[in-house]
Amino acid sequence: MLTARQQHCLQAIGITAWQSRSSISTELEVEEQVVEQFIKPPIKEISTAPPSQQETVKIEAQSFELNDWPQLLDSIESCQNCALAQSCTRKVPGKGLQQADLMIIGEAPGHDEDLQGIPFVGRAGQLLDKILQAIQLDPNQVYITNILKCRPPNNRDPHIDEVQACSQFLQAQIRLIQPKVILSIGRISAQNLLKDHSPLGKLRDKDHVLPGTNLPLLVTYHPAYLLRNPAEKAKVWHDMKALLRLLNNE
Ligand code: URA
């Protein structure tokens, strides 16, 4: 039987709690384990050491023009390197803390993001915020961006030339932020970052390093996928625990 607090936590991440007719319900047990973990505070605070005291991330500078935020944001704003610049409403560079320990990389802006110029503001973004809050991370204390800074028409998958045209911006963001950990959410993000076209189920639950860097990278399901497949939320909780361990150097 779930307590009121547990039911509240489950509701916050959108897991529907139901009472099993049988005394043993595997799915309910999984959910109860999820809640147990969700309501436990992180074992220790995430490092707030300034970037200068953290180990420097080894990232090759590939674009020498994009070495500060104003230059980078101007370059994204004026970019015409692929056709998406013409079809999108607004560029969507990223949001959050420019000195964040955690950098989250999704796929591409959707309808709401395209209108507002801010990533992850639609339903998927709201679920992402709840997932972060459930592990006691403040969504404003992480940096969130996408592989593409422009919305592909009808949210189709990004084309390879679009990913290539945009990759200098993502590389510059990683270089400027120097995060401690990258969380790649969804198949498109993971396959492009890791340059590995394995299915997402094979890429998650592994300790990766972002190619060309020494940055730890974890893969998890996209919140939009979770909205369609809520049963997979237990796996995301497993991934979030691994994320906290990395952030806490455990
Ligand atoms: N999905 C993404 O991958 N990114 C967004 O910004 C919104 C939805």
PDB file of C-alpha atoms and ligand atoms in Angstrom:
ATOM      1  CA  MET A   1       0.000   0.000   0.000  1.00  0.00           C
ATOM      2  CA  LEU A   2       1.388   3.412  -0.962  1.00  0.00           C
ATOM      3  CA  THR A   3       1.521   6.200   1.588  1.00  0.00           C
ATOM      4  CA  ALA A   4       0.098   9.634   0.738  1.00  0.00           C
ATOM      5  CA  ARG A   5       3.649  10.983   0.346  1.00  0.00           C
ATOM      6  CA  GLN A   6       4.583   8.170  -2.015  1.00  0.00           C
ATOM      7  CA  GLN A   7       1.440   8.745  -4.058  1.00  0.00           C
ATOM      8  CA  HIS A   8       2.341  12.429  -4.292  1.00  0.00           C
ATOM      9  CA  CYS A   9       5.853  11.606  -5.555  1.00  0.00           C
ATOM     10  CA  LEU A  10       4.494   9.160  -8.106  1.00  0.00           C
ATOM     11  CA  GLN A  11       1.983  11.724  -9.285  1.00  0.00           C
ATOM     12  CA  ALA A  12       4.725  14.320  -9.652  1.00  0.00           C
ATOM     13  CA  ILE A  13       6.532  12.194 -12.209  1.00  0.00           C
ATOM     14  CA  GLY A  14       3.286  10.996 -13.746  1.00  0.00           C
ATOM     15  CA  ILE A  15       3.327   7.352 -12.684  1.00  0.00           C
ATOM     16  CA  THR A  16      -0.222   6.137 -12.161  1.00  0.00           C
ATOM     17  CA  ALA A  17      -0.518   4.281  -8.876  1.00  0.00           C
ATOM     18  CA  TRP A  18      -3.068   1.511  -8.761  1.00  0.00           C
ATOM     19  CA  GLN A  19      -3.927  -1.167  -6.248  1.00  0.00           C
ATOM     20  CA  SER A  20      -3.165  -4.680  -7.377  1.00  0.00           C
ATOM     21  CA  ARG A  21      -5.917  -7.247  -6.908  1.00  0.00           C
ATOM     22  CA  SER A  22      -3.300  -9.880  -6.154  1.00  0.00           C
ATOM     23  CA  SER A  23      -1.092  -9.650  -3.111  1.00  0.00           C
ATOM     24  CA  ILE A  24       2.013  -9.701  -5.314  1.00  0.00           C
ATOM     25  CA  SER A  25       2.162  -7.130  -8.095  1.00  0.00           C
ATOM     26  CA  THR A  26       5.510  -6.892  -9.796  1.00  0.00           C
ATOM     27  CA  GLU A  27       4.766  -3.538 -11.395  1.00  0.00           C
ATOM     28  CA  LEU A  28       3.577  -2.020  -8.157  1.00  0.00           C
ATOM     29  CA  GLU A  29       6.660  -3.316  -6.389  1.00  0.00           C
ATOM     30  CA  VAL A  30       8.826  -1.671  -9.018  1.00  0.00           C
ATOM     31  CA  GLU A  31       6.927   1.583  -8.540  1.00  0.00           C
ATOM     32  CA  GLU A  32       7.280   1.369  -4.783  1.00  0.00           C
ATOM     33  CA  GLN A  33      11.028   0.942  -5.199  1.00  0.00           C
ATOM     34  CA  VAL A  34      11.014   3.953  -7.492  1.00  0.00           C
ATOM     35  CA  VAL A  35       9.206   6.024  -4.875  1.00  0.00           C
ATOM     36  CA  GLU A  36      11.511   4.831  -2.111  1.00  0.00           C
ATOM     37  CA  GLN A  37      14.408   6.200  -4.098  1.00  0.00           C
ATOM     38  CA  PHE A  38      12.619   9.371  -5.179  1.00  0.00           C
ATOM     39  CA  ILE A  39      11.853  10.452  -1.640  1.00  0.00           C
ATOM     40  CA  LYS A  40      15.348   9.771  -0.337  1.00  0.00           C
ATOM     41  CA  PRO A  41      17.527  12.894  -0.327  1.00  0.00           C
ATOM     42  CA  PRO A  42      20.744  12.727  -2.340  1.00  0.00           C
ATOM     43  CA  ILE A  43      23.533  11.215  -0.301  1.00  0.00           C
ATOM     44  CA  LYS A  44      25.528  14.427  -0.426  1.00  0.00           C
ATOM     45  CA  GLU A  45      25.325  17.858  -1.957  1.00  0.00           C
ATOM     46  CA  ILE A  46      26.455  18.296  -5.521  1.00  0.00           C
ATOM     47  CA  SER A  47      29.781  20.094  -5.770  1.00  0.00           C
ATOM     48  CA  THR A  48      29.466  23.857  -5.967  1.00  0.00           C
ATOM     49  CA  ALA A  49      33.177  24.377  -6.462  1.00  0.00           C
ATOM     50  CA  PRO A  50      33.823  27.097  -9.038  1.00  0.00           C
ATOM     51  CA  PRO A  51      34.852  25.783 -12.479  1.00  0.00           C
ATOM     52  CA  SER A  52      38.449  26.936 -11.816  1.00  0.00           C
ATOM     53  CA  GLN A  53      38.720  24.394  -8.986  1.00  0.00           C
ATOM     54  CA  GLN A  54      37.225  21.570 -10.985  1.00  0.00           C
ATOM     55  CA  GLU A  55      39.233  19.365 -13.256  1.00  0.00           C
ATOM     56  CA  THR A  56      39.505  21.031 -16.643  1.00  0.00           C
ATOM     57  CA  VAL A  57      37.526  19.255 -19.304  1.00  0.00           C
ATOM     58  CA  LYS A  58      39.630  18.299 -22.283  1.00  0.00           C
ATOM     59  CA  ILE A  59      37.728  19.550 -25.279  1.00  0.00           C
ATOM     60  CA  GLU A  60      39.466  20.408 -28.501  1.00  0.00           C
ATOM     61  CA  ALA A  61      38.600  23.923 -29.617  1.00  0.00           C
ATOM     62  CA  GLN A  62      37.314  23.470 -33.162  1.00  0.00           C
ATOM     63  CA  SER A  63      35.913  26.951 -33.715  1.00  0.00           C
ATOM     64  CA  PHE A  64      38.002  29.794 -32.449  1.00  0.00           C
ATOM     65  CA  GLU A  65      35.320  32.391 -33.101  1.00  0.00           C
ATOM     66  CA  LEU A  66      32.914  30.974 -30.538  1.00  0.00           C
ATOM     67  CA  ASN A  67      34.929  31.475 -27.403  1.00  0.00           C
ATOM     68  CA  ASP A  68      32.467  33.528 -25.369  1.00  0.00           C
ATOM     69  CA  TRP A  69      28.719  33.503 -24.795  1.00  0.00           C
ATOM     70  CA  PRO A  70      27.831  36.767 -26.580  1.00  0.00           C
ATOM     71  CA  GLN A  71      29.694  35.609 -29.725  1.00  0.00           C
ATOM     72  CA  LEU A  72      28.113  32.201 -29.536  1.00  0.00           C
ATOM     73  CA  LEU A  73      24.571  33.474 -29.051  1.00  0.00           C
ATOM     74  CA  ASP A  74      24.995  36.011 -31.875  1.00  0.00           C
ATOM     75  CA  SER A  75      26.308  33.287 -34.171  1.00  0.00           C
ATOM     76  CA  ILE A  76      23.353  31.033 -33.430  1.00  0.00           C
ATOM     77  CA  GLU A  77      20.940  33.915 -33.950  1.00  0.00           C
ATOM     78  CA  SER A  78      22.419  34.850 -37.327  1.00  0.00           C
ATOM     79  CA  CYS A  79      23.149  31.289 -38.507  1.00  0.00           C
ATOM     80  CA  GLN A  80      21.930  30.413 -42.010  1.00  0.00           C
ATOM     81  CA  ASN A  81      24.010  27.250 -42.335  1.00  0.00           C
ATOM     82  CA  CYS A  82      21.049  25.014 -43.162  1.00  0.00           C
ATOM     83  CA  ALA A  83      17.480  25.339 -44.431  1.00  0.00           C
ATOM     84  CA  LEU A  84      15.974  25.060 -40.937  1.00  0.00           C
ATOM     85  CA  ALA A  85      17.006  28.662 -40.278  1.00  0.00           C
ATOM     86  CA  GLN A  86      14.373  29.695 -42.836  1.00  0.00           C
ATOM     87  CA  SER A  87      11.579  27.385 -41.689  1.00  0.00           C
ATOM     88  CA  CYS A  88      11.844  27.872 -37.921  1.00  0.00           C
ATOM     89  CA  THR A  89      10.122  30.695 -36.043  1.00  0.00           C
ATOM     90  CA  ARG A  90      12.898  31.318 -33.511  1.00  0.00           C
ATOM     91  CA  LYS A  91      16.348  29.978 -32.775  1.00  0.00           C
ATOM     92  CA  VAL A  92      16.511  27.998 -29.536  1.00  0.00           C
ATOM     93  CA  PRO A  93      20.087  28.200 -28.163  1.00  0.00           C
ATOM     94  CA  GLY A  94      19.629  26.805 -24.645  1.00  0.00           C
ATOM     95  CA  LYS A  95      18.614  27.726 -21.123  1.00  0.00           C
ATOM     96  CA  GLY A  96      19.966  27.501 -17.610  1.00  0.00           C
ATOM     97  CA  LEU A  97      23.189  28.045 -15.747  1.00  0.00           C
ATOM     98  CA  GLN A  98      26.260  28.710 -17.873  1.00  0.00           C
ATOM     99  CA  GLN A  99      28.492  27.225 -15.138  1.00  0.00           C
ATOM    100  CA  ALA A 100      26.337  24.143 -14.588  1.00  0.00           C
ATOM    101  CA  ASP A 101      27.722  20.821 -13.396  1.00  0.00           C
ATOM    102  CA  LEU A 102      25.048  19.062 -15.424  1.00  0.00           C
ATOM    103  CA  MET A 103      24.407  19.673 -19.111  1.00  0.00           C
ATOM    104  CA  ILE A 104      21.328  18.055 -20.618  1.00  0.00           C
ATOM    105  CA  ILE A 105      21.185  17.584 -24.377  1.00  0.00           C
ATOM    106  CA  GLY A 106      17.937  16.772 -26.156  1.00  0.00           C
ATOM    107  CA  GLU A 107      17.068  16.432 -29.812  1.00  0.00           C
ATOM    108  CA  ALA A 108      15.621  19.609 -31.314  1.00  0.00           C
ATOM    109  CA  PRO A 109      13.063  22.278 -30.465  1.00  0.00           C
ATOM    110  CA  GLY A 110       9.417  21.296 -30.839  1.00  0.00           C
ATOM    111  CA  HIS A 111       6.365  23.459 -31.486  1.00  0.00           C
ATOM    112  CA  ASP A 112       6.306  25.316 -28.150  1.00  0.00           C
ATOM    113  CA  GLU A 113      10.066  25.781 -28.032  1.00  0.00           C
ATOM    114  CA  ASP A 114      10.053  27.152 -31.588  1.00  0.00           C
ATOM    115  CA  LEU A 115       7.487  29.785 -30.590  1.00  0.00           C
ATOM    116  CA  GLN A 116       9.217  30.796 -27.354  1.00  0.00           C
ATOM    117  CA  GLY A 117      12.894  30.393 -28.303  1.00  0.00           C
ATOM    118  CA  ILE A 118      13.480  28.358 -25.116  1.00  0.00           C
ATOM    119  CA  PRO A 119      14.167  24.592 -24.980  1.00  0.00           C
ATOM    120  CA  PHE A 120      11.962  22.125 -23.137  1.00  0.00           C
ATOM    121  CA  VAL A 121       9.027  24.366 -22.299  1.00  0.00           C
ATOM    122  CA  GLY A 122       6.299  22.022 -23.593  1.00  0.00           C
ATOM    123  CA  ARG A 123       4.867  18.921 -21.913  1.00  0.00           C
ATOM    124  CA  ALA A 124       8.113  16.985 -22.290  1.00  0.00           C
ATOM    125  CA  GLY A 125       9.985  19.866 -20.679  1.00  0.00           C
ATOM    126  CA  GLN A 126       7.573  19.983 -17.777  1.00  0.00           C
ATOM    127  CA  LEU A 127       8.135  16.283 -17.163  1.00  0.00           C
ATOM    128  CA  LEU A 128      11.895  16.801 -17.413  1.00  0.00           C
ATOM    129  CA  ASP A 129      11.657  19.501 -14.716  1.00  0.00           C
ATOM    130  CA  LYS A 130       9.714  17.122 -12.470  1.00  0.00           C
ATOM    131  CA  ILE A 131      12.275  14.372 -12.969  1.00  0.00           C
ATOM    132  CA  LEU A 132      15.082  16.782 -12.026  1.00  0.00           C
ATOM    133  CA  GLN A 133      13.164  18.055  -9.009  1.00  0.00           C
ATOM    134  CA  ALA A 134      12.477  14.501  -7.896  1.00  0.00           C
ATOM    135  CA  ILE A 135      16.237  14.001  -7.548  1.00  0.00           C
ATOM    136  CA  GLN A 136      16.491  17.391  -5.859  1.00  0.00           C
ATOM    137  CA  LEU A 137      18.165  19.139  -8.771  1.00  0.00           C
ATOM    138  CA  ASP A 138      16.925  22.646  -9.507  1.00  0.00           C
ATOM    139  CA  PRO A 139      16.118  22.868 -13.263  1.00  0.00           C
ATOM    140  CA  ASN A 140      17.565  26.423 -13.195  1.00  0.00           C
ATOM    141  CA  GLN A 141      20.913  25.095 -11.957  1.00  0.00           C
ATOM    142  CA  VAL A 142      21.514  22.853 -14.974  1.00  0.00           C
ATOM    143  CA  TYR A 143      22.087  23.835 -18.612  1.00  0.00           C
ATOM    144  CA  ILE A 144      19.644  22.430 -21.162  1.00  0.00           C
ATOM    145  CA  THR A 145      20.052  22.512 -24.921  1.00  0.00           C
ATOM    146  CA  ASN A 146      19.489  20.406 -28.020  1.00  0.00           C
ATOM    147  CA  ILE A 147      21.496  18.869 -30.844  1.00  0.00           C
ATOM    148  CA  LEU A 148      19.693  21.299 -33.201  1.00  0.00           C
ATOM    149  CA  LYS A 149      18.951  24.921 -32.388  1.00  0.00           C
ATOM    150  CA  CYS A 150      16.127  25.152 -34.968  1.00  0.00           C
ATOM    151  CA  ARG A 151      12.898  23.138 -35.148  1.00  0.00           C
ATOM    152  CA  PRO A 152      12.714  20.631 -38.010  1.00  0.00           C
ATOM    153  CA  PRO A 153       9.364  20.910 -39.851  1.00  0.00           C
ATOM    154  CA  ASN A 154       6.669  18.776 -38.183  1.00  0.00           C
ATOM    155  CA  ASN A 155       9.253  17.591 -35.646  1.00  0.00           C
ATOM    156  CA  ARG A 156      10.809  15.203 -38.164  1.00  0.00           C
ATOM    157  CA  ASP A 157      14.153  13.615 -37.269  1.00  0.00           C
ATOM    158  CA  PRO A 158      17.125  15.899 -37.875  1.00  0.00           C
ATOM    159  CA  HIS A 159      19.023  15.299 -41.115  1.00  0.00           C
ATOM    160  CA  ILE A 160      22.728  14.568 -40.926  1.00  0.00           C
ATOM    161  CA  ASP A 161      23.680  17.817 -42.692  1.00  0.00           C
ATOM    162  CA  GLU A 162      21.605  19.779 -40.171  1.00  0.00           C
ATOM    163  CA  VAL A 163      23.326  18.049 -37.257  1.00  0.00           C
ATOM    164  CA  GLN A 164      26.707  18.789 -38.806  1.00  0.00           C
ATOM    165  CA  ALA A 165      25.820  22.432 -39.471  1.00  0.00           C
ATOM    166  CA  CYS A 166      24.760  22.876 -35.833  1.00  0.00           C
ATOM    167  CA  SER A 167      27.487  20.846 -34.143  1.00  0.00           C
ATOM    168  CA  GLN A 168      29.919  23.785 -33.835  1.00  0.00           C
ATOM    169  CA  PHE A 169      27.388  25.493 -31.540  1.00  0.00           C
ATOM    170  CA  LEU A 170      26.978  22.491 -29.288  1.00  0.00           C
ATOM    171  CA  GLN A 171      30.746  22.011 -29.122  1.00  0.00           C
ATOM    172  CA  ALA A 172      31.171  25.653 -28.154  1.00  0.00           C
ATOM    173  CA  GLN A 173      28.491  25.331 -25.452  1.00  0.00           C
ATOM    174  CA  ILE A 174      30.209  22.280 -23.978  1.00  0.00           C
ATOM    175  CA  ARG A 175      33.557  24.044 -24.066  1.00  0.00           C
ATOM    176  CA  LEU A 176      32.190  27.171 -22.361  1.00  0.00           C
ATOM    177  CA  ILE A 177      30.170  25.334 -19.721  1.00  0.00           C
ATOM    178  CA  GLN A 178      32.765  22.653 -18.927  1.00  0.00           C
ATOM    179  CA  PRO A 179      30.101  20.504 -17.255  1.00  0.00           C
ATOM    180  CA  LYS A 180      30.935  17.666 -14.939  1.00  0.00           C
ATOM    181  CA  VAL A 181      28.455  15.304 -16.590  1.00  0.00           C
ATOM    182  CA  ILE A 182      26.402  15.256 -19.776  1.00  0.00           C
ATOM    183  CA  LEU A 183      22.947  13.692 -19.779  1.00  0.00           C
ATOM    184  CA  SER A 184      21.846  12.768 -23.266  1.00  0.00           C
ATOM    185  CA  ILE A 185      18.104  12.355 -23.542  1.00  0.00           C
ATOM    186  CA  GLY A 186      16.529  10.366 -26.317  1.00  0.00           C
ATOM    187  CA  ARG A 187      17.723   8.297 -29.241  1.00  0.00           C
ATOM    188  CA  ILE A 188      18.597  11.155 -31.608  1.00  0.00           C
ATOM    189  CA  SER A 189      20.696  12.924 -28.993  1.00  0.00           C
ATOM    190  CA  ALA A 190      22.487   9.773 -27.872  1.00  0.00           C
ATOM    191  CA  GLN A 191      23.201   8.424 -31.347  1.00  0.00           C
ATOM    192  CA  ASN A 192      24.590  11.741 -32.557  1.00  0.00           C
ATOM    193  CA  LEU A 193      26.661  12.486 -29.463  1.00  0.00           C
ATOM    194  CA  LEU A 194      28.121   8.994 -29.235  1.00  0.00           C
ATOM    195  CA  LYS A 195      28.317   8.498 -32.998  1.00  0.00           C
ATOM    196  CA  ASP A 196      26.763   5.107 -32.398  1.00  0.00           C
ATOM    197  CA  HIS A 197      23.541   4.108 -34.083  1.00  0.00           C
ATOM    198  CA  SER A 198      22.630   1.353 -31.643  1.00  0.00           C
ATOM    199  CA  PRO A 199      19.079   1.481 -30.290  1.00  0.00           C
ATOM    200  CA  LEU A 200      18.623   3.621 -27.197  1.00  0.00           C
ATOM    201  CA  GLY A 201      17.943   0.554 -25.060  1.00  0.00           C
ATOM    202  CA  LYS A 202      21.518  -0.564 -25.768  1.00  0.00           C
ATOM    203  CA  LEU A 203      23.061   2.860 -25.134  1.00  0.00           C
ATOM    204  CA  ARG A 204      21.488   3.587 -21.743  1.00  0.00           C
ATOM    205  CA  ASP A 205      22.659   2.073 -18.444  1.00  0.00           C
ATOM    206  CA  LYS A 206      26.309   2.386 -19.537  1.00  0.00           C
ATOM    207  CA  ASP A 207      29.146   4.710 -18.545  1.00  0.00           C
ATOM    208  CA  HIS A 208      30.060   6.574 -21.723  1.00  0.00           C
ATOM    209  CA  VAL A 209      32.565   9.319 -22.396  1.00  0.00           C
ATOM    210  CA  LEU A 210      31.697  12.014 -24.927  1.00  0.00           C
ATOM    211  CA  PRO A 211      33.941  11.233 -27.930  1.00  0.00           C
ATOM    212  CA  GLY A 212      36.897  13.625 -28.201  1.00  0.00           C
ATOM    213  CA  THR A 213      36.625  14.646 -24.534  1.00  0.00           C
ATOM    214  CA  ASN A 214      37.005  13.183 -21.048  1.00  0.00           C
ATOM    215  CA  LEU A 215      33.418  14.071 -20.130  1.00  0.00           C
ATOM    216  CA  PRO A 216      31.237  11.355 -18.597  1.00  0.00           C
ATOM    217  CA  LEU A 217      28.009  10.930 -20.527  1.00  0.00           C
ATOM    218  CA  LEU A 218      24.849   9.095 -19.536  1.00  0.00           C
ATOM    219  CA  VAL A 219      21.941   8.239 -21.781  1.00  0.00           C
ATOM    220  CA  THR A 220      18.305   8.042 -20.790  1.00  0.00           C
ATOM    221  CA  TYR A 221      14.868   8.044 -22.367  1.00  0.00           C
ATOM    222  CA  HIS A 222      13.398  11.266 -23.714  1.00  0.00           C
ATOM    223  CA  PRO A 223      10.551  12.633 -21.563  1.00  0.00           C
ATOM    224  CA  ALA A 224       8.338  12.766 -24.686  1.00  0.00           C
ATOM    225  CA  TYR A 225       8.849   9.000 -24.966  1.00  0.00           C
ATOM    226  CA  LEU A 226       7.951   8.639 -21.281  1.00  0.00           C
ATOM    227  CA  LEU A 227       4.702  10.518 -21.871  1.00  0.00           C
ATOM    228  CA  ARG A 228       3.809   7.835 -24.429  1.00  0.00           C
ATOM    229  CA  ASN A 229       5.337   4.937 -22.472  1.00  0.00           C
ATOM    230  CA  PRO A 230       4.941   5.665 -18.745  1.00  0.00           C
ATOM    231  CA  ALA A 231       6.024   2.142 -17.815  1.00  0.00           C
ATOM    232  CA  GLU A 232       9.596   3.109 -18.765  1.00  0.00           C
ATOM    233  CA  LYS A 233       9.777   5.689 -15.952  1.00  0.00           C
ATOM    234  CA  ALA A 234      11.267   3.118 -13.602  1.00  0.00           C
ATOM    235  CA  LYS A 235      14.261   2.807 -15.972  1.00  0.00           C
ATOM    236  CA  VAL A 236      14.674   6.586 -15.990  1.00  0.00           C
ATOM    237  CA  TRP A 237      14.726   6.574 -12.208  1.00  0.00           C
ATOM    238  CA  HIS A 238      17.531   3.994 -12.365  1.00  0.00           C
ATOM    239  CA  ASP A 239      19.382   6.323 -14.763  1.00  0.00           C
ATOM    240  CA  MET A 240      18.813   9.313 -12.450  1.00  0.00           C
ATOM    241  CA  LYS A 241      20.431   7.467  -9.553  1.00  0.00           C
ATOM    242  CA  ALA A 242      23.484   6.806 -11.744  1.00  0.00           C
ATOM    243  CA  LEU A 243      23.492  10.492 -12.678  1.00  0.00           C
ATOM    244  CA  LEU A 244      23.510  11.567  -9.028  1.00  0.00           C
ATOM    245  CA  ARG A 245      26.391   9.195  -8.294  1.00  0.00           C
ATOM    246  CA  LEU A 246      28.433  10.770 -11.091  1.00  0.00           C
ATOM    247  CA  LEU A 247      27.604  14.319  -9.998  1.00  0.00           C
ATOM    248  CA  ASN A 248      28.563  13.417  -6.433  1.00  0.00           C
ATOM    249  CA  ASN A 249      31.809  11.696  -7.543  1.00  0.00           C
ATOM    250  CA  GLU A 250      30.649   8.363  -6.146  1.00  0.00           C
TER     251      GLU A 250
HETATM  252  N1  URA B   1      12.192  17.844 -27.249  1.00  0.00           N
HETATM  253  C1  URA B   1      13.513  18.087 -27.362  1.00  0.00           C
HETATM  254  O1  URA B   1      14.305  17.194 -27.620  1.00  0.00           O
HETATM  255  N2  URA B   1      13.931  19.331 -27.138  1.00  0.00           N
HETATM  256  C2  URA B   1      13.121  20.329 -26.809  1.00  0.00           C
HETATM  257  O2  URA B   1      13.599  21.436 -26.611  1.00  0.00           O
HETATM  258  C3  URA B   1      11.745  20.043 -26.699  1.00  0.00           C
HETATM  259  C4  URA B   1      11.306  18.800 -26.916  1.00  0.00           C
END
